Amino acid sequence: MSTAFVELDQVTKKYGDHTVLDRVDLAVDRHEVVTLIGASGSGKSTLLRCVNGLETIQGGQISLNGDVVSGEGVDLVKLRRRVGIVFQSFNLFPHMTVLRNCTLTPVRAGVATRDQAEADARVMLERVGLKDKVGAYPDQLSGGQQQRVAIARAMLMRPQVLLLDEITSALDPELVIEVLNLVRELAADGITMMMTTHEMPFAREISSKICFLHKGSILEQGRPEEIFGAPRAPELRTFLRKIHEAGRD
Amino acid sequence: MNVQASGARTTGGPAPGDDASEPARPLSTRGYLSGAAVLALLTVVVCYAFAGAALPAGQPLRILLGIVLPAVIVGGPLLAAYRGSSLSDQEWAAGRHVAARVAAARSRNASIASLGLTAFIAIVSLAGLLVFTNDGAVQKTFLNGEFMVKSAADIGKALLINVQIAIGAQILAMVFGLLLAVGRLLPGKGFWPVRALCIAYIDVFRGIPSVVLIYLVCFGLPLTEVPILSEGDPILYAVVALALTYSAYNAELYRAGIESINKSQTSAALSMGLSQPDVLRFVILPQMSRNIAAPMLSTFIGLQKDTALVIVVGIIDAFSQAKIYSANDFNLSAVTAVCFLFVLITIPQTRLVDYLLARSSTRKKGV
Ligand SMILES: Nc1ncnc2c1ncn2[C@@H]1O[C@H](COP(=O)(O)OP(=O)(O)O)[C@@H](O)[C@H]1O
Ligand SMILES: [Mg+2]
C-alpha cells in the first residue's frame, strides 16, 4: 500500500461512450494543497466529484487514508462525511437559516448533539466572520458571505479532505478576496485540500502541487514554480499563455 | 400603444432621429376619446332598458337610474379626457411640448378609465336585463328568495357531507399522491417496475372521469361481497373514489415540485453526507411544499366541486338535497343556492391561491 493520504490509481470516468477522466493517477499527502488547473471541460470538477463519491467511476480505484472508497459496496454516506466539498454556486439550503445550514448534517450524522452542533457552528461562523448572520437566510447574504457559510458548513463535519471547486468563480471581484483569505487560513491550519481555481496567483501561492488536466488526463504535475516557471507540455504552455492573455495571472 | 407610437411617427412629424426643427407630436387622443364616447352612449341605452324591465313603475325613477346615474358615472372621466385632449392641442400650439404630451397622456388615461367603467356597467345591466326580461321569468325561476330560504337549512346540513368527502379525499390523495410521485422518481435500474407501476397508475386514473369512478366504486365494491372491501359506507366509497383520481393529479404536482428544485441542491445535500431519506425530508420536501402550495390548493378546489358528483350514487349531498327541493317546487332557486354556497366556500381559497402565488414570485426574485 502506498503512503499517500488521497490516492487516485488509474481512475477512469465515462458518461456513456464519452471518457471524461482517462486513467488518472494522483497522490495527495496529508496537509497538502493540490490544485487542478486546465481548460473548461478538461474534467477538473468531475475528478473532485469522484473523490467525494458523487460520481461512480468505471475503472481504477480511489483510496482515502488507506481505505478503498470507490467501487461497489462502499458506504457513500460515510465517505462523504469524510470528504467535504464546496461548489462554485454555494448551494446553501435557501429555506434554512445560516445556523441550520451548518448544523443539519452534524446532527443528522450523529457526530454532535443539537446543542453541541449549534455551539460548534457559532464558533466556526465567528471564525469566518459571520457571527452576526447566524439567523439570516442565504438570500439575505452576499455571494462572498454565502460562500463562507458553505465553507464553514463543510468544515463543521471535520472532513479529512476538503474539496473546493472554483469557489470564487461566481463571485464579484471585490468579494473574491474574503473567500481566498479564508482558504489561506485553512491551508495554514494544515487542512488537506484539493481545489480547482482560475485564480492563478492564488494557486501559485497556496499549492504544494499543481496538476494540469487536459482532456481528462493529467499531462503534467509538479510544484508551482515548475508548472508556472518551466512548463514542459505544449498544451500546458498554450493554456498558460491564454490565461496570461486574459490577464488572469 | 407601440403601434400607435410608430403610426404617429410615420404620419405625423419627422422621425426622432432626424434632429429636425420640430419635435414629435404627442400620441393621438382622438381614437380613445371617440371610442369611449360611443360606448358610453350605448351603455346608457342599455341601462335605460334595464331600468325599465326591473322597475316597471315610475318614469322619473327610470330616467334617474337608467340615464342620469350612468351618465354621471361615466361622464366624469369622459369629460376629463375631453379637457385633456383640447388642453394638449392648446399647449402644442403655444409651443409647450412637454405640457402638451402630459395633457395628452392624461386624456388617454381618462378615456381608458371611462371605457373600463362603461364596460362594467354595460355588462351588469345586460345581465340584469336578462334576469328581469319576460316579466322576470329568469329571476323567478333561479333566484326566488322564498324557495331559497325554505331549503337553506337542509341544504346547509347536506353540505357537510360534501365537506366531509372533500377533506377525507384530499388527505388520502395527498398522502397517496406523494407515494406515487416518490415511486415514480426512484433512481436506479432495480426500481424500474415500481416506476412503471406508478406511471401506469397516474396515466390511467388521470384519464378516467371522476363521476365514472364514483359510480364504479360505490356500486361495484358492495357487489363484490369481498369481506371488508364490500362492507363500507357509501360516503367512504365516494371518498376513496375521489382520492383515486386526485392522488394521480397530486402525484404530478409533487413531481413537478420536486423537479423544480435545482439538482445542485440534491447534489450539495448528498455531498455533505446526508442520507437519501434525509435529503428528501430536510431539503427537497420543504422546498417543494412552498412551490406547490398554490397549485395543490387549486386542485383541492376542483376536488371540492367534484364532491357534487356523488349525486349519481344517491348520496344526499347539498346538490342532491337541492335537486329534491327543486323537483318538488318546480323551481331551481334551491340549486342556485347551492351555487352560492360553493362559491362562498371557494372564493376565499382562490384568493389564498393568488396570495401564495404572489408571495412565491416575490420570494423567487430574492426580496
Ligand atoms: N452529467 C454529465 N453527463 C455527461 N457529460 C458530462 C456530465 N458532467 C460533465 N460532463 C462532461 O465531462 C467533461 C468534463 O466536465 P467538467 O468536469 O465539468 O470539466 P471542468 O470542471 O474541467 O470544466 C465535459 O466534457 C462535460 O461535458
Ligand atoms: Mg468545473
PDB file of N, CA and C in Angstrom, chain B residues 224-294:
ATOM      1  N   THR B 224     -69.169  -6.942  -4.925  1.00  0.00           N
ATOM      2  CA  THR B 224     -68.127  -7.976  -4.943  1.00  0.00           C
ATOM      3  C   THR B 224     -68.265  -8.931  -3.776  1.00  0.00           C
ATOM      4  N   GLU B 225     -68.869  -8.472  -2.693  1.00  0.00           N
ATOM      5  CA  GLU B 225     -69.027  -9.277  -1.484  1.00  0.00           C
ATOM      6  C   GLU B 225     -67.702  -9.776  -0.937  1.00  0.00           C
ATOM      7  N   VAL B 226     -66.608  -9.076  -1.286  1.00  0.00           N
ATOM      8  CA  VAL B 226     -65.319  -9.385  -0.671  1.00  0.00           C
ATOM      9  C   VAL B 226     -65.374  -8.854   0.760  1.00  0.00           C
ATOM     10  N   PRO B 227     -64.958  -9.659   1.747  1.00  0.00           N
ATOM     11  CA  PRO B 227     -65.016  -9.165   3.130  1.00  0.00           C
ATOM     12  C   PRO B 227     -64.266  -7.839   3.270  1.00  0.00           C
ATOM     13  N   ILE B 228     -64.714  -6.992   4.164  1.00  0.00           N
ATOM     14  CA  ILE B 228     -64.174  -5.664   4.429  1.00  0.00           C
ATOM     15  C   ILE B 228     -64.379  -4.714   3.249  1.00  0.00           C
ATOM     16  N   LEU B 229     -63.821  -5.068   2.074  1.00  0.00           N
ATOM     17  CA  LEU B 229     -63.929  -4.172   0.910  1.00  0.00           C
ATOM     18  C   LEU B 229     -65.374  -3.845   0.576  1.00  0.00           C
ATOM     19  N   SER B 230     -66.250  -4.841   0.734  1.00  0.00           N
ATOM     20  CA  SER B 230     -67.632  -4.644   0.296  1.00  0.00           C
ATOM     21  C   SER B 230     -68.523  -4.123   1.424  1.00  0.00           C
ATOM     22  N   GLU B 231     -67.947  -3.904   2.597  1.00  0.00           N
ATOM     23  CA  GLU B 231     -68.796  -3.575   3.737  1.00  0.00           C
ATOM     24  C   GLU B 231     -68.746  -2.104   4.125  1.00  0.00           C
ATOM     25  N   GLY B 232     -68.161  -1.277   3.262  1.00  0.00           N
ATOM     26  CA  GLY B 232     -68.007   0.141   3.605  1.00  0.00           C
ATOM     27  C   GLY B 232     -69.290   0.926   3.476  1.00  0.00           C
ATOM     28  N   ASP B 233     -69.202   2.175   3.913  1.00  0.00           N
ATOM     29  CA  ASP B 233     -70.324   3.079   3.863  1.00  0.00           C
ATOM     30  C   ASP B 233     -70.233   3.838   2.538  1.00  0.00           C
ATOM     31  N   PRO B 234     -71.342   4.185   1.917  1.00  0.00           N
ATOM     32  CA  PRO B 234     -71.273   4.837   0.597  1.00  0.00           C
ATOM     33  C   PRO B 234     -70.395   6.083   0.600  1.00  0.00           C
ATOM     34  N   ILE B 235     -70.450   6.845   1.688  1.00  0.00           N
ATOM     35  CA  ILE B 235     -69.643   8.064   1.737  1.00  0.00           C
ATOM     36  C   ILE B 235     -68.161   7.724   1.704  1.00  0.00           C
ATOM     37  N   LEU B 236     -67.799   6.650   2.413  1.00  0.00           N
ATOM     38  CA  LEU B 236     -66.407   6.214   2.411  1.00  0.00           C
ATOM     39  C   LEU B 236     -65.985   5.812   0.994  1.00  0.00           C
ATOM     40  N   TYR B 237     -66.885   5.114   0.304  1.00  0.00           N
ATOM     41  CA  TYR B 237     -66.570   4.739  -1.081  1.00  0.00           C
ATOM     42  C   TYR B 237     -66.347   5.977  -1.948  1.00  0.00           C
ATOM     43  N   ALA B 238     -67.184   6.970  -1.736  1.00  0.00           N
ATOM     44  CA  ALA B 238     -67.033   8.195  -2.529  1.00  0.00           C
ATOM     45  C   ALA B 238     -65.686   8.847  -2.236  1.00  0.00           C
ATOM     46  N   VAL B 239     -65.318   8.850  -0.943  1.00  0.00           N
ATOM     47  CA  VAL B 239     -64.015   9.410  -0.567  1.00  0.00           C
ATOM     48  C   VAL B 239     -62.906   8.670  -1.301  1.00  0.00           C
ATOM     49  N   VAL B 240     -62.988   7.343  -1.280  1.00  0.00           N
ATOM     50  CA  VAL B 240     -61.945   6.538  -1.925  1.00  0.00           C
ATOM     51  C   VAL B 240     -61.914   6.817  -3.429  1.00  0.00           C
ATOM     52  N   ALA B 241     -63.092   6.863  -4.044  1.00  0.00           N
ATOM     53  CA  ALA B 241     -63.151   7.057  -5.493  1.00  0.00           C
ATOM     54  C   ALA B 241     -62.498   8.380  -5.886  1.00  0.00           C
ATOM     55  N   LEU B 242     -62.853   9.444  -5.161  1.00  0.00           N
ATOM     56  CA  LEU B 242     -62.254  10.743  -5.491  1.00  0.00           C
ATOM     57  C   LEU B 242     -60.757  10.751  -5.183  1.00  0.00           C
ATOM     58  N   ALA B 243     -60.368  10.074  -4.103  1.00  0.00           N
ATOM     59  CA  ALA B 243     -58.942  10.024  -3.757  1.00  0.00           C
ATOM     60  C   ALA B 243     -58.151   9.300  -4.839  1.00  0.00           C
ATOM     61  N   LEU B 244     -58.769   8.279  -5.448  1.00  0.00           N
ATOM     62  CA  LEU B 244     -58.072   7.546  -6.518  1.00  0.00           C
ATOM     63  C   LEU B 244     -57.718   8.493  -7.656  1.00  0.00           C
ATOM     64  N   THR B 245     -58.699   9.312  -8.053  1.00  0.00           N
ATOM     65  CA  THR B 245     -58.449  10.253  -9.144  1.00  0.00           C
ATOM     66  C   THR B 245     -57.461  11.331  -8.716  1.00  0.00           C
ATOM     67  N   TYR B 246     -57.744  11.955  -7.583  1.00  0.00           N
ATOM     68  CA  TYR B 246     -56.958  13.133  -7.220  1.00  0.00           C
ATOM     69  C   TYR B 246     -55.549  12.793  -6.743  1.00  0.00           C
ATOM     70  N   SER B 247     -55.308  11.552  -6.305  1.00  0.00           N
ATOM     71  CA  SER B 247     -53.924  11.210  -5.975  1.00  0.00           C
ATOM     72  C   SER B 247     -53.083  11.201  -7.244  1.00  0.00           C
ATOM     73  N   ALA B 248     -53.696  10.848  -8.364  1.00  0.00           N
ATOM     74  CA  ALA B 248     -52.948  10.886  -9.625  1.00  0.00           C
ATOM     75  C   ALA B 248     -52.598  12.333  -9.996  1.00  0.00           C
ATOM     76  N   TYR B 249     -53.583  13.237  -9.838  1.00  0.00           N
ATOM     77  CA  TYR B 249     -53.284  14.658 -10.100  1.00  0.00           C
ATOM     78  C   TYR B 249     -52.194  15.169  -9.158  1.00  0.00           C
ATOM     79  N   ASN B 250     -52.370  14.856  -7.859  1.00  0.00           N
ATOM     80  CA  ASN B 250     -51.403  15.363  -6.881  1.00  0.00           C
ATOM     81  C   ASN B 250     -50.005  14.805  -7.130  1.00  0.00           C
ATOM     82  N   ALA B 251     -49.945  13.543  -7.558  1.00  0.00           N
ATOM     83  CA  ALA B 251     -48.631  12.951  -7.824  1.00  0.00           C
ATOM     84  C   ALA B 251     -47.887  13.792  -8.856  1.00  0.00           C
ATOM     85  N   GLU B 252     -48.607  14.246  -9.878  1.00  0.00           N
ATOM     86  CA  GLU B 252     -47.966  15.065 -10.901  1.00  0.00           C
ATOM     87  C   GLU B 252     -47.530  16.413 -10.344  1.00  0.00           C
ATOM     88  N   LEU B 253     -48.348  16.974  -9.432  1.00  0.00           N
ATOM     89  CA  LEU B 253     -47.943  18.235  -8.805  1.00  0.00           C
ATOM     90  C   LEU B 253     -46.677  18.051  -7.983  1.00  0.00           C
ATOM     91  N   TYR B 254     -46.667  16.984  -7.181  1.00  0.00           N
ATOM     92  CA  TYR B 254     -45.473  16.723  -6.371  1.00  0.00           C
ATOM     93  C   TYR B 254     -44.250  16.548  -7.267  1.00  0.00           C
ATOM     94  N   ARG B 255     -44.458  15.798  -8.331  1.00  0.00           N
ATOM     95  CA  ARG B 255     -43.312  15.514  -9.207  1.00  0.00           C
ATOM     96  C   ARG B 255     -42.767  16.817  -9.788  1.00  0.00           C
ATOM     97  N   ALA B 256     -43.674  17.665 -10.305  1.00  0.00           N
ATOM     98  CA  ALA B 256     -43.223  18.947 -10.846  1.00  0.00           C
ATOM     99  C   ALA B 256     -42.520  19.742  -9.751  1.00  0.00           C
ATOM    100  N   GLY B 257     -43.072  19.696  -8.536  1.00  0.00           N
ATOM    101  CA  GLY B 257     -42.466  20.432  -7.416  1.00  0.00           C
ATOM    102  C   GLY B 257     -41.074  19.932  -7.104  1.00  0.00           C
ATOM    103  N   ILE B 258     -40.922  18.614  -7.092  1.00  0.00           N
ATOM    104  CA  ILE B 258     -39.603  18.044  -6.787  1.00  0.00           C
ATOM    105  C   ILE B 258     -38.627  18.390  -7.908  1.00  0.00           C
ATOM    106  N   GLU B 259     -39.097  18.258  -9.146  1.00  0.00           N
ATOM    107  CA  GLU B 259     -38.180  18.522 -10.263  1.00  0.00           C
ATOM    108  C   GLU B 259     -37.845  20.005 -10.394  1.00  0.00           C
ATOM    109  N   SER B 260     -38.721  20.875  -9.826  1.00  0.00           N
ATOM    110  CA  SER B 260     -38.430  22.302  -9.931  1.00  0.00           C
ATOM    111  C   SER B 260     -37.286  22.705  -9.008  1.00  0.00           C
ATOM    112  N   ILE B 261     -36.923  21.825  -8.089  1.00  0.00           N
ATOM    113  CA  ILE B 261     -35.815  22.171  -7.193  1.00  0.00           C
ATOM    114  C   ILE B 261     -34.511  21.829  -7.891  1.00  0.00           C
ATOM    115  N   ASN B 262     -33.654  22.809  -7.913  1.00  0.00           N
ATOM    116  CA  ASN B 262     -32.381  22.679  -8.587  1.00  0.00           C
ATOM    117  C   ASN B 262     -31.667  21.374  -8.209  1.00  0.00           C
ATOM    118  N   LYS B 263     -31.165  20.678  -9.211  1.00  0.00           N
ATOM    119  CA  LYS B 263     -30.447  19.430  -8.961  1.00  0.00           C
ATOM    120  C   LYS B 263     -29.247  19.651  -8.052  1.00  0.00           C
ATOM    121  N   SER B 264     -28.684  20.859  -8.121  1.00  0.00           N
ATOM    122  CA  SER B 264     -27.497  21.109  -7.313  1.00  0.00           C
ATOM    123  C   SER B 264     -27.821  21.076  -5.827  1.00  0.00           C
ATOM    124  N   GLN B 265     -29.097  21.317  -5.479  1.00  0.00           N
ATOM    125  CA  GLN B 265     -29.476  21.209  -4.071  1.00  0.00           C
ATOM    126  C   GLN B 265     -29.331  19.763  -3.586  1.00  0.00           C
ATOM    127  N   THR B 266     -29.795  18.829  -4.401  1.00  0.00           N
ATOM    128  CA  THR B 266     -29.658  17.416  -4.049  1.00  0.00           C
ATOM    129  C   THR B 266     -28.185  17.035  -3.985  1.00  0.00           C
ATOM    130  N   SER B 267     -27.446  17.477  -5.005  1.00  0.00           N
ATOM    131  CA  SER B 267     -26.012  17.212  -5.054  1.00  0.00           C
ATOM    132  C   SER B 267     -25.325  17.692  -3.785  1.00  0.00           C
ATOM    133  N   ALA B 268     -25.633  18.949  -3.419  1.00  0.00           N
ATOM    134  CA  ALA B 268     -24.978  19.529  -2.247  1.00  0.00           C
ATOM    135  C   ALA B 268     -25.342  18.745  -1.003  1.00  0.00           C
ATOM    136  N   ALA B 269     -26.623  18.401  -0.877  1.00  0.00           N
ATOM    137  CA  ALA B 269     -27.064  17.702   0.323  1.00  0.00           C
ATOM    138  C   ALA B 269     -26.412  16.329   0.414  1.00  0.00           C
ATOM    139  N   LEU B 270     -26.358  15.617  -0.709  1.00  0.00           N
ATOM    140  CA  LEU B 270     -25.716  14.303  -0.715  1.00  0.00           C
ATOM    141  C   LEU B 270     -24.233  14.425  -0.418  1.00  0.00           C
ATOM    142  N   SER B 271     -23.607  15.442  -1.022  1.00  0.00           N
ATOM    143  CA  SER B 271     -22.155  15.571  -0.895  1.00  0.00           C
ATOM    144  C   SER B 271     -21.733  15.818   0.549  1.00  0.00           C
ATOM    145  N   MET B 272     -22.669  16.344   1.358  1.00  0.00           N
ATOM    146  CA  MET B 272     -22.328  16.603   2.752  1.00  0.00           C
ATOM    147  C   MET B 272     -22.403  15.341   3.592  1.00  0.00           C
ATOM    148  N   GLY B 273     -23.007  14.288   3.026  1.00  0.00           N
ATOM    149  CA  GLY B 273     -23.142  13.063   3.784  1.00  0.00           C
ATOM    150  C   GLY B 273     -24.503  12.906   4.431  1.00  0.00           C
ATOM    151  N   LEU B 274     -25.522  13.541   3.854  1.00  0.00           N
ATOM    152  CA  LEU B 274     -26.888  13.265   4.301  1.00  0.00           C
ATOM    153  C   LEU B 274     -27.368  12.007   3.574  1.00  0.00           C
ATOM    154  N   SER B 275     -28.181  11.202   4.249  1.00  0.00           N
ATOM    155  CA  SER B 275     -28.707  10.005   3.598  1.00  0.00           C
ATOM    156  C   SER B 275     -29.817  10.402   2.632  1.00  0.00           C
ATOM    157  N   GLN B 276     -30.138   9.523   1.682  1.00  0.00           N
ATOM    158  CA  GLN B 276     -31.204   9.809   0.705  1.00  0.00           C
ATOM    159  C   GLN B 276     -32.513  10.240   1.379  1.00  0.00           C
ATOM    160  N   PRO B 277     -33.006   9.460   2.367  1.00  0.00           N
ATOM    161  CA  PRO B 277     -34.267   9.883   3.006  1.00  0.00           C
ATOM    162  C   PRO B 277     -34.150  11.247   3.686  1.00  0.00           C
ATOM    163  N   ASP B 278     -32.981  11.529   4.271  1.00  0.00           N
ATOM    164  CA  ASP B 278     -32.792  12.842   4.910  1.00  0.00           C
ATOM    165  C   ASP B 278     -32.804  13.970   3.886  1.00  0.00           C
ATOM    166  N   VAL B 279     -32.208  13.709   2.730  1.00  0.00           N
ATOM    167  CA  VAL B 279     -32.211  14.721   1.670  1.00  0.00           C
ATOM    168  C   VAL B 279     -33.647  15.037   1.283  1.00  0.00           C
ATOM    169  N   LEU B 280     -34.450  13.991   1.139  1.00  0.00           N
ATOM    170  CA  LEU B 280     -35.851  14.172   0.777  1.00  0.00           C
ATOM    171  C   LEU B 280     -36.576  14.960   1.868  1.00  0.00           C
ATOM    172  N   ARG B 281     -36.347  14.554   3.111  1.00  0.00           N
ATOM    173  CA  ARG B 281     -37.121  15.112   4.227  1.00  0.00           C
ATOM    174  C   ARG B 281     -36.720  16.542   4.559  1.00  0.00           C
ATOM    175  N   PHE B 282     -35.430  16.834   4.549  1.00  0.00           N
ATOM    176  CA  PHE B 282     -34.992  18.148   5.030  1.00  0.00           C
ATOM    177  C   PHE B 282     -34.730  19.156   3.916  1.00  0.00           C
ATOM    178  N   VAL B 283     -34.439  18.648   2.728  1.00  0.00           N
ATOM    179  CA  VAL B 283     -34.044  19.573   1.660  1.00  0.00           C
ATOM    180  C   VAL B 283     -35.107  19.661   0.567  1.00  0.00           C
ATOM    181  N   ILE B 284     -35.549  18.503   0.065  1.00  0.00           N
ATOM    182  CA  ILE B 284     -36.456  18.532  -1.083  1.00  0.00           C
ATOM    183  C   ILE B 284     -37.889  18.874  -0.671  1.00  0.00           C
ATOM    184  N   LEU B 285     -38.443  18.092   0.258  1.00  0.00           N
ATOM    185  CA  LEU B 285     -39.862  18.281   0.580  1.00  0.00           C
ATOM    186  C   LEU B 285     -40.188  19.681   1.104  1.00  0.00           C
ATOM    187  N   PRO B 286     -39.400  20.245   2.009  1.00  0.00           N
ATOM    188  CA  PRO B 286     -39.764  21.592   2.479  1.00  0.00           C
ATOM    189  C   PRO B 286     -39.742  22.630   1.364  1.00  0.00           C
ATOM    190  N   GLN B 287     -38.781  22.525   0.473  1.00  0.00           N
ATOM    191  CA  GLN B 287     -38.737  23.496  -0.627  1.00  0.00           C
ATOM    192  C   GLN B 287     -39.867  23.243  -1.606  1.00  0.00           C
ATOM    193  N   MET B 288     -40.150  21.946  -1.807  1.00  0.00           N
ATOM    194  CA  MET B 288     -41.215  21.601  -2.728  1.00  0.00           C
ATOM    195  C   MET B 288     -42.557  22.100  -2.216  1.00  0.00           C
ATOM    196  N   SER B 289     -42.804  21.960  -0.912  1.00  0.00           N
ATOM    197  CA  SER B 289     -44.139  22.289  -0.418  1.00  0.00           C
ATOM    198  C   SER B 289     -44.434  23.769  -0.624  1.00  0.00           C
ATOM    199  N   ARG B 290     -43.405  24.605  -0.567  1.00  0.00           N
ATOM    200  CA  ARG B 290     -43.645  26.019  -0.880  1.00  0.00           C
ATOM    201  C   ARG B 290     -44.028  26.205  -2.334  1.00  0.00           C
ATOM    202  N   ASN B 291     -43.335  25.471  -3.201  1.00  0.00           N
ATOM    203  CA  ASN B 291     -43.589  25.647  -4.629  1.00  0.00           C
ATOM    204  C   ASN B 291     -44.970  25.153  -5.033  1.00  0.00           C
ATOM    205  N   ILE B 292     -45.463  24.099  -4.343  1.00  0.00           N
ATOM    206  CA  ILE B 292     -46.704  23.504  -4.845  1.00  0.00           C
ATOM    207  C   ILE B 292     -47.926  23.903  -4.038  1.00  0.00           C
ATOM    208  N   ALA B 293     -47.760  24.703  -2.988  1.00  0.00           N
ATOM    209  CA  ALA B 293     -48.916  25.043  -2.150  1.00  0.00           C
ATOM    210  C   ALA B 293     -50.059  25.597  -3.006  1.00  0.00           C
ATOM    211  N   ALA B 294     -49.747  26.537  -3.892  1.00  0.00           N
ATOM    212  CA  ALA B 294     -50.795  27.182  -4.679  1.00  0.00           C
ATOM    213  C   ALA B 294     -51.462  26.210  -5.665  1.00  0.00           C
TER     214      ALA B 294
END
